[in-house]
PDB file of C-alpha atoms in Angstrom:
ATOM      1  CA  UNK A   1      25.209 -16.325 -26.231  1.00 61.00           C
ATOM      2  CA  UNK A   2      23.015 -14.122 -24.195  1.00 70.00           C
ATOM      3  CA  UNK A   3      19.567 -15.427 -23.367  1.00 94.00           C
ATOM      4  CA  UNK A   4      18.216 -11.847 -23.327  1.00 97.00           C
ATOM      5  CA  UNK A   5      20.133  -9.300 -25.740  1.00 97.00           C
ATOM      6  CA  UNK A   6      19.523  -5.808 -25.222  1.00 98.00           C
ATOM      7  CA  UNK A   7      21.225  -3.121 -28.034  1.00 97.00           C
ATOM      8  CA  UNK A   8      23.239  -0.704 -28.136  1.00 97.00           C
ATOM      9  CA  UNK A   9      25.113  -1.877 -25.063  1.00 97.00           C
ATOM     10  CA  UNK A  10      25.882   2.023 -24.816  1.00 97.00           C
ATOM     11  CA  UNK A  11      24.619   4.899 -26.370  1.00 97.00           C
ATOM     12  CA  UNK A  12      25.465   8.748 -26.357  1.00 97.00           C
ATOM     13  CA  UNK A  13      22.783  11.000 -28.125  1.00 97.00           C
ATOM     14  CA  UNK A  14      21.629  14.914 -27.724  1.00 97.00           C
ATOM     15  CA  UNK A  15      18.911  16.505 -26.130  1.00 98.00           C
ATOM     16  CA  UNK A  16      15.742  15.823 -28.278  1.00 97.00           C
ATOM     17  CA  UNK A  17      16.954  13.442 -30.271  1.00 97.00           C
ATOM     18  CA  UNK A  18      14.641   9.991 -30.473  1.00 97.00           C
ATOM     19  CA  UNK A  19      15.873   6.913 -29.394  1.00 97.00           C
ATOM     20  CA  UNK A  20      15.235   3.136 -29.253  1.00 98.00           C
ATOM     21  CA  UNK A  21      16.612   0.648 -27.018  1.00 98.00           C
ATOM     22  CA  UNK A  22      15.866  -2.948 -28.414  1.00 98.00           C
ATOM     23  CA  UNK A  23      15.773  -6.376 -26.361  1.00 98.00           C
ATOM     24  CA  UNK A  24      15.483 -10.020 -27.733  1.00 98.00           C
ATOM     25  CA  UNK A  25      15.261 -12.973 -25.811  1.00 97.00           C
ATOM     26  CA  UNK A  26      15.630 -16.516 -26.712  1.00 96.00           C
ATOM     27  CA  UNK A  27      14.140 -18.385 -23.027  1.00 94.00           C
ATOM     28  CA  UNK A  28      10.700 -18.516 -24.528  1.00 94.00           C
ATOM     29  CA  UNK A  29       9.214 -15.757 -22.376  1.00 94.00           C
ATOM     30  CA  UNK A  30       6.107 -14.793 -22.403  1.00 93.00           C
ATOM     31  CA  UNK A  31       6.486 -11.827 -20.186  1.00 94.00           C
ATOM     32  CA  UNK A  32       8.872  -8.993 -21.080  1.00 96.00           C
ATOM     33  CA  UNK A  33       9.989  -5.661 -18.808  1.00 97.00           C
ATOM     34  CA  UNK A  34      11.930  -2.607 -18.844  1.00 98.00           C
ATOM     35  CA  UNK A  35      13.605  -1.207 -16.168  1.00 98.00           C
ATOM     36  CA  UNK A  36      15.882   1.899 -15.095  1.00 97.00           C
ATOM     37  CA  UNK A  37      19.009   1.294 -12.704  1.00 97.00           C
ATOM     38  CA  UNK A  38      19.910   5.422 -11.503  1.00 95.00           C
ATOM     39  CA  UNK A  39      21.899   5.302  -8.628  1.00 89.00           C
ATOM     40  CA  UNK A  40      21.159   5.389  -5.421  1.00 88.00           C
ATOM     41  CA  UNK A  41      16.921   4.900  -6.583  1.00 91.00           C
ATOM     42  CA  UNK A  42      17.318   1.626  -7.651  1.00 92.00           C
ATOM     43  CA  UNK A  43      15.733  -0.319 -10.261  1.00 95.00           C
ATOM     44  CA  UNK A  44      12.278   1.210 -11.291  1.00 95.00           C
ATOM     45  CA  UNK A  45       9.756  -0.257 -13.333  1.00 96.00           C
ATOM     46  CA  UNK A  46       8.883   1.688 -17.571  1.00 98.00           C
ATOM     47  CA  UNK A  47       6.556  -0.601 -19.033  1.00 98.00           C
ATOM     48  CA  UNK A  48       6.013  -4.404 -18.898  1.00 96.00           C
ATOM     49  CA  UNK A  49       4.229  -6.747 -21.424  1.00 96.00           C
ATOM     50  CA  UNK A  50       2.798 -10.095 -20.232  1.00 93.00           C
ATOM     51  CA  UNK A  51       1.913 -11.111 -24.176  1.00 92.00           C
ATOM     52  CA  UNK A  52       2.572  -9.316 -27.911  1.00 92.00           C
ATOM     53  CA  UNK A  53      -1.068  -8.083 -27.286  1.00 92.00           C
ATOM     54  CA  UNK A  54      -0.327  -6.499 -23.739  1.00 94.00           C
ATOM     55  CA  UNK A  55       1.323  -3.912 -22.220  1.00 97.00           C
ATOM     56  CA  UNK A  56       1.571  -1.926 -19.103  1.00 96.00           C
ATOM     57  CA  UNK A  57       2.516   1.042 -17.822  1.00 97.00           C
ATOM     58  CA  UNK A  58       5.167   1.035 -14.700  1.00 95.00           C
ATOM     59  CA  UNK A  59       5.997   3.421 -12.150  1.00 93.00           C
ATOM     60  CA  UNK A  60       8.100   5.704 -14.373  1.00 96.00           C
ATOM     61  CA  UNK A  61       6.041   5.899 -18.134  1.00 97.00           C
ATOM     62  CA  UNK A  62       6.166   9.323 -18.651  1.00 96.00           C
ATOM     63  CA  UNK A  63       8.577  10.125 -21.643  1.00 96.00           C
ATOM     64  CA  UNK A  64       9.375   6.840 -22.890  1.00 98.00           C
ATOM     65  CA  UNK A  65       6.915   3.979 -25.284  1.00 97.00           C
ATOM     66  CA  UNK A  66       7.551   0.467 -25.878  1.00 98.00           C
ATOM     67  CA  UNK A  67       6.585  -1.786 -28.745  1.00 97.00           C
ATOM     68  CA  UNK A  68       6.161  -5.596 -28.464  1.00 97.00           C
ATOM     69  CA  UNK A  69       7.003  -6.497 -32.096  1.00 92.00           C
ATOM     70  CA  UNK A  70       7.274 -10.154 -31.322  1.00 95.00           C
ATOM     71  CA  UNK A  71       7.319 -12.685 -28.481  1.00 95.00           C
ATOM     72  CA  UNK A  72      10.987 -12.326 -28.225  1.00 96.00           C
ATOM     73  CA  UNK A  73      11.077  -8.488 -29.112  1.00 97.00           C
ATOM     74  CA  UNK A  74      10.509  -5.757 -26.634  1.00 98.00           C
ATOM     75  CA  UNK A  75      11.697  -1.906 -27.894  1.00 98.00           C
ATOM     76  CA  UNK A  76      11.844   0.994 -25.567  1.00 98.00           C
ATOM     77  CA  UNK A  77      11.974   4.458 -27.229  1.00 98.00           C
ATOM     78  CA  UNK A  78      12.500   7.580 -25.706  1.00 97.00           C
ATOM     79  CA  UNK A  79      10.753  10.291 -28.142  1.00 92.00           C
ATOM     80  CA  UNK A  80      12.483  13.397 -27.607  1.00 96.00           C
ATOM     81  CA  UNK A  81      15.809  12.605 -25.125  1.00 97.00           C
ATOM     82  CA  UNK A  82      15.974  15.119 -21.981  1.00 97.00           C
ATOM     83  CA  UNK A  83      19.351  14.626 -19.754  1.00 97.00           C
ATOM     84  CA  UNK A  84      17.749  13.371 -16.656  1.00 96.00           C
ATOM     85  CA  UNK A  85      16.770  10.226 -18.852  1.00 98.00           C
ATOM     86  CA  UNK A  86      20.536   9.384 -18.644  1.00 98.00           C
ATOM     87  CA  UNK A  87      20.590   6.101 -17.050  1.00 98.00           C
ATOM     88  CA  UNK A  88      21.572   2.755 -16.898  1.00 98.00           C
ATOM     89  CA  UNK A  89      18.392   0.508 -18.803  1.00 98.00           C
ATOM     90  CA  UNK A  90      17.694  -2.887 -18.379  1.00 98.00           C
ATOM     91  CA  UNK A  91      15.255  -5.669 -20.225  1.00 98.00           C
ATOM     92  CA  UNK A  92      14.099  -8.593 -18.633  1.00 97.00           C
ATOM     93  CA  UNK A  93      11.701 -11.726 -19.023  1.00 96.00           C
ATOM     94  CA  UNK A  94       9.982 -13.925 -16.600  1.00 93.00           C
ATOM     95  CA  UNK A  95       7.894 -17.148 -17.279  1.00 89.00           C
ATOM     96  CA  UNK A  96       4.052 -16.591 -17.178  1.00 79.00           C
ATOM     97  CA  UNK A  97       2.926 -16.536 -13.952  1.00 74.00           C
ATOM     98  CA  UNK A  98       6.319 -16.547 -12.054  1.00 72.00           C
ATOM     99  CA  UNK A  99       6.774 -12.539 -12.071  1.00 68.00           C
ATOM    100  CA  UNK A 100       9.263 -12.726  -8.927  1.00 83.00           C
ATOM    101  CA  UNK A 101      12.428 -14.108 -10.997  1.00 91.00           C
ATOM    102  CA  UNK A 102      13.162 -12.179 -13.637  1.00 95.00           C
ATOM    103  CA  UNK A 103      16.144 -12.620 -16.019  1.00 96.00           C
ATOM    104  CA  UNK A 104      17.789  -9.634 -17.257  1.00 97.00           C
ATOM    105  CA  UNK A 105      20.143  -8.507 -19.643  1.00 97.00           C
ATOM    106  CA  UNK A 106      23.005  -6.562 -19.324  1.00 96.00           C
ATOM    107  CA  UNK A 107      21.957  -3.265 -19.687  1.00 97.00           C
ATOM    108  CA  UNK A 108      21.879  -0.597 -22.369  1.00 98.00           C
ATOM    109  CA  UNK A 109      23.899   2.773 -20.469  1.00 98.00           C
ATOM    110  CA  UNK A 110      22.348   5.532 -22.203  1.00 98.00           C
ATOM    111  CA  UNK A 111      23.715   8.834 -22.146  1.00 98.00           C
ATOM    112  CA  UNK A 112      21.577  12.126 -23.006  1.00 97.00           C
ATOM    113  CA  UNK A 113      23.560  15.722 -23.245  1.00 97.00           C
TER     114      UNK A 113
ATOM    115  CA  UNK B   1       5.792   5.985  -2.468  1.00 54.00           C
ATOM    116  CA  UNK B   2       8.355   3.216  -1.539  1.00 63.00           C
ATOM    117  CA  UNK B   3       7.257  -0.065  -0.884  1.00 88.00           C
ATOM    118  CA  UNK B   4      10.167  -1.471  -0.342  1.00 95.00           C
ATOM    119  CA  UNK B   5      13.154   0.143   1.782  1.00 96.00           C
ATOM    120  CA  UNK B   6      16.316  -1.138   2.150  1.00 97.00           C
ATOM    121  CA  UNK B   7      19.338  -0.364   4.031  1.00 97.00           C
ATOM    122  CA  UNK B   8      22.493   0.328   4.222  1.00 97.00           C
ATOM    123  CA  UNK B   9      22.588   1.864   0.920  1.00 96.00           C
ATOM    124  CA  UNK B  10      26.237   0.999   1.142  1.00 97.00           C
ATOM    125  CA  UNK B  11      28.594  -1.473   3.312  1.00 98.00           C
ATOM    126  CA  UNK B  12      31.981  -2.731   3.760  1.00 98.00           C
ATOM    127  CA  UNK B  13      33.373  -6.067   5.241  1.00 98.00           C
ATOM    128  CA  UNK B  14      36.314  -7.739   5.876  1.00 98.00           C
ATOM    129  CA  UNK B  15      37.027 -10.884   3.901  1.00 98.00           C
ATOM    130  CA  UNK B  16      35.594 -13.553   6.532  1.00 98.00           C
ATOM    131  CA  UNK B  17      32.741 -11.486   8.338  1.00 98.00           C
ATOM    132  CA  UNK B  18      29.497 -11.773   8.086  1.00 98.00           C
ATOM    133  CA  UNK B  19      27.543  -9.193   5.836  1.00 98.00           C
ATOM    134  CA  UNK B  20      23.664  -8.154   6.382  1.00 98.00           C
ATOM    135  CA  UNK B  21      21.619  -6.103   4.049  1.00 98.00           C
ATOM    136  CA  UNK B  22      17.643  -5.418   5.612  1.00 98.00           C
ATOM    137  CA  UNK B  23      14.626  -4.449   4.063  1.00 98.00           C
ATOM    138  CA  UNK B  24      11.381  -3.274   5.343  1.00 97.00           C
ATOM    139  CA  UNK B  25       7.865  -3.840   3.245  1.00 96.00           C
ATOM    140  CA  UNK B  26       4.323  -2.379   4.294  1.00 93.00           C
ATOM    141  CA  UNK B  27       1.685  -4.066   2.107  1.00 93.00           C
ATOM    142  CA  UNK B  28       1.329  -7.777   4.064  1.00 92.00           C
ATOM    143  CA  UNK B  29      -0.119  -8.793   0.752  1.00 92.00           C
ATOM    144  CA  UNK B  30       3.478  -9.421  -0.687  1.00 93.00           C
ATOM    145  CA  UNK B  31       4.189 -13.361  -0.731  1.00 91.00           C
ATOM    146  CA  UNK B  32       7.224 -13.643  -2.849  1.00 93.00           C
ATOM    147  CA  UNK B  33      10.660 -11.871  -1.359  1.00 95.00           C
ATOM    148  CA  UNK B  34      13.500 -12.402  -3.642  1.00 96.00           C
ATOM    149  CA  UNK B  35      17.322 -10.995  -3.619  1.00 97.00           C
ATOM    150  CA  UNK B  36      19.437 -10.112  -6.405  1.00 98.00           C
ATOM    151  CA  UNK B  37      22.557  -9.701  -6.967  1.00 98.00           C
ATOM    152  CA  UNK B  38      24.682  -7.478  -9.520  1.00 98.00           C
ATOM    153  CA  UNK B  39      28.359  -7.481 -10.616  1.00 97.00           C
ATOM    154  CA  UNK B  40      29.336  -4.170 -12.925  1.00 94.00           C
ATOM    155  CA  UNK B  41      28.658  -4.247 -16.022  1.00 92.00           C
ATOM    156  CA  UNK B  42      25.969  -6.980 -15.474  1.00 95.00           C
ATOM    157  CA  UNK B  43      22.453  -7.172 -15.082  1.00 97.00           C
ATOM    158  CA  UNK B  44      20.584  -8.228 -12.077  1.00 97.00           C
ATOM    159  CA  UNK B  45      20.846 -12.299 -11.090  1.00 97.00           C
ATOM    160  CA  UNK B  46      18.528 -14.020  -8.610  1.00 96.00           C
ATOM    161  CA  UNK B  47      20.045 -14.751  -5.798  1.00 97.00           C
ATOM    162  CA  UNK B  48      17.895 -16.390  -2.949  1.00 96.00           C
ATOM    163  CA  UNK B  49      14.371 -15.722  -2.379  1.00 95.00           C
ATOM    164  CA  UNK B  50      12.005 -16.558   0.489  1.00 94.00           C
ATOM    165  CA  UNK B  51       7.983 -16.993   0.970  1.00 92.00           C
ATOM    166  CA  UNK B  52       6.239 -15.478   4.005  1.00 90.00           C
ATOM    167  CA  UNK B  53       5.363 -18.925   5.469  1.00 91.00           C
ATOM    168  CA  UNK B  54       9.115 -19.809   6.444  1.00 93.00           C
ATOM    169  CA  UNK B  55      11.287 -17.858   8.491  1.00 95.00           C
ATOM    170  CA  UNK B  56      14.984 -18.577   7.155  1.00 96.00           C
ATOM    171  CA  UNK B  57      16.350 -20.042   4.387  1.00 97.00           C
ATOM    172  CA  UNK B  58      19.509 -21.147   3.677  1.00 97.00           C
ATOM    173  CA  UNK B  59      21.322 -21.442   0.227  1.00 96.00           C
ATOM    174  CA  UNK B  60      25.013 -21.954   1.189  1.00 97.00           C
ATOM    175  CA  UNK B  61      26.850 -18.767   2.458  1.00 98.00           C
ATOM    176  CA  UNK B  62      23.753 -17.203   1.777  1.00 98.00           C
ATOM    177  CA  UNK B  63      20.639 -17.071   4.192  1.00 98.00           C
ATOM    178  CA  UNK B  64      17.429 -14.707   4.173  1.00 97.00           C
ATOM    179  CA  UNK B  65      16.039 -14.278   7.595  1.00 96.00           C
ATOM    180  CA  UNK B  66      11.764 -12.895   7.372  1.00 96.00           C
ATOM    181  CA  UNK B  67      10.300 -11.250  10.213  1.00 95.00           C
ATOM    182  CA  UNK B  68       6.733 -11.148   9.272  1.00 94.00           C
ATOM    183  CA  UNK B  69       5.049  -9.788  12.519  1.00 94.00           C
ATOM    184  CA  UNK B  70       8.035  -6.458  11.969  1.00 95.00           C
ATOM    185  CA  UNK B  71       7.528  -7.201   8.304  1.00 95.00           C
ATOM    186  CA  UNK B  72      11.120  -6.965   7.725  1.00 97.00           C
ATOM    187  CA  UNK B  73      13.768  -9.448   6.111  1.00 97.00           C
ATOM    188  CA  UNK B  74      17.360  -9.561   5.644  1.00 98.00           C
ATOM    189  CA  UNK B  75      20.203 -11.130   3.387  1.00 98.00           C
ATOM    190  CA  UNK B  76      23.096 -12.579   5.602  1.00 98.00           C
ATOM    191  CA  UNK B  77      26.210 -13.464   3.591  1.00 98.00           C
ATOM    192  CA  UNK B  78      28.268 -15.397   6.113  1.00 98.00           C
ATOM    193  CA  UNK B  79      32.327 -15.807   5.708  1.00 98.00           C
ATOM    194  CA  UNK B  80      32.323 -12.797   3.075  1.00 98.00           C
ATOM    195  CA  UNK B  81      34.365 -13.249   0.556  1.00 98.00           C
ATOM    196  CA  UNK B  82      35.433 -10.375  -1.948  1.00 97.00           C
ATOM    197  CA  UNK B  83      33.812 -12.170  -4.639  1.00 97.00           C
ATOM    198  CA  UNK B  84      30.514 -11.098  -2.906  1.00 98.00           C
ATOM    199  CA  UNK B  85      31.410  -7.829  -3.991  1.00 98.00           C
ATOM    200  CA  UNK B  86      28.525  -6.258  -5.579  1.00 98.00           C
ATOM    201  CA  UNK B  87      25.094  -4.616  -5.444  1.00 98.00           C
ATOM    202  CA  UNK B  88      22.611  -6.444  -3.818  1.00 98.00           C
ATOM    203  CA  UNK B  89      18.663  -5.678  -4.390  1.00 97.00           C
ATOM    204  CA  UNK B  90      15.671  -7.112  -1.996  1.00 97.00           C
ATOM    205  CA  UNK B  91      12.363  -7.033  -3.486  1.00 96.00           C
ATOM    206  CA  UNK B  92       8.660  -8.276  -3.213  1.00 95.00           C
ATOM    207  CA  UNK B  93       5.842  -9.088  -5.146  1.00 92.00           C
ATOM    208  CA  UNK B  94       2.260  -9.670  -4.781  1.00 88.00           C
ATOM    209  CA  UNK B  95       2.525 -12.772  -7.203  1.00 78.00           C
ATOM    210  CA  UNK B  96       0.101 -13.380  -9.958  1.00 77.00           C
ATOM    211  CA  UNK B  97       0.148 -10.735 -12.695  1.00 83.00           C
ATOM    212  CA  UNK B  98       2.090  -7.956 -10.478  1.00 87.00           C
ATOM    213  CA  UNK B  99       5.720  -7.147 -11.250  1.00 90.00           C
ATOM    214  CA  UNK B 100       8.390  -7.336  -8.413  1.00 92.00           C
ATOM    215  CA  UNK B 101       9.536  -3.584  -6.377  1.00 92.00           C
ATOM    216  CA  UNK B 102      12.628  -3.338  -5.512  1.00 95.00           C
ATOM    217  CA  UNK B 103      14.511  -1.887  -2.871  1.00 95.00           C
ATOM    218  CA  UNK B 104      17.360   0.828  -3.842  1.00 96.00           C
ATOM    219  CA  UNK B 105      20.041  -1.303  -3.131  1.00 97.00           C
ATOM    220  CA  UNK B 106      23.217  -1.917  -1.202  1.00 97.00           C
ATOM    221  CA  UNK B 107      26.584  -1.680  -2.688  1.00 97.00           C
ATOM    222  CA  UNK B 108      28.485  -4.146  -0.996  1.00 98.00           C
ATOM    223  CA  UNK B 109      32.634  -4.318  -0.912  1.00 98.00           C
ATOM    224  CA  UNK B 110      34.428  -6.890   0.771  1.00 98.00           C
ATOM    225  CA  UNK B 111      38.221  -6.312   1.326  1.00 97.00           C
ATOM    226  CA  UNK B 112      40.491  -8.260   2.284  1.00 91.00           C
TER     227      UNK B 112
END
């Protein structure tokens, strides 16, 4: 099994529909991310949580929110879907103090029309 | 603002040649330079990773060369094999509390 689970592996919604992507992780993580793969740009960093009591904003906030429900929960939600949110998302954890490795699951390809 | 470039965005090897991916950083304060690697349909792996007070390190086929005067490093992946095949992402971090950039990555195919 997956240390960090992300779900729906793939997703295919309408313009302003709301959405959540969801990520678990069983490594004991304190620290939890979200990221966006487009290509060509990269991975860019949505939000990040270093505890259930923390979280940050990243390069690319606007339009999305994130709940830390748990330790091992981290939700991304997109509020009202717009097409140029269509991208590849990914969740990752990295142990407290050691944010260079991260460990990331295997994405969530979300698909806005 | 990119703080982390990286080039070719794309390259392609023969099976048995050496590949090399560079990046280029501006903020000196980064001490933590990592590489992952992706296969489709997979998320990012760490790969190798270096720290600004070495200049090479070696992990098999796979070294990172740093530069830190031209504050530039690169992935070499000598004898390529087409199992290499994949996207490859540099990156850098100030360490502590501050996540890692990345750098837009270099899809890399190896034929035979």
């Amino acid at each position: 099994d997956a240390d960090v689970t992300q779900t729906p592996r793939n997703r295919i919604t309408k313009t302003g529909k709301r959405i959540m992507l969801e990520c678990s992780q069983t490594k004991g993580h304190d620290r939890m991310y979200w990221y966006r793969q487009d290509p060509g740009l990269g991975l860019r960093l949505i939000y990040y949580s270093f505890d259930v009591k923390d979280i940050n904003k990243g390069e690319i906030s606007d339009g999305y929110s994130v709940s830390r429900q748990a330790q091992a929960k981290f939700s991304l939600s997109l509020e009202s879907a717009i097409p140029n949110q269509t991208a590849l998302y990914f969740c990752a954890t990295s142990v407290t103090g050691v944010t260079g490795e991260l460990f990331f699951g295997e994405g969530s390809r979300l698909t806005v029309l | 603002q990119q703080q982390v470039k990286q080039s070719p965005q794309s390259l392609i090897v023969q099976k048995g040649g050496i590949s090399i991916i560079n990046c280029a950083y501006e903020n000196t304060a980064f001490d933590y330079f990592p590489w992952y690697q992706q296969f489709p349909g997979k998320g990012p792996a760490l790969l190798i990773a270096i720290r600004p007070d070495v200049s090479e390190k070696k992990e098999g086929r796979f070294t990172i060369s740093f530069n830190k005067s031209a504050k530039q490093f690169s992935l070499h992946i000598m004898d390529s094999q087409p199992g290499d095949s994949a996207t490859y992402f540099c990156a850098a971090t100030l360490g502590g509390n501050t996540p890692l950039v990345f750098g837009k990555g270099t899809r890399l195919s190896v034929i035979a």
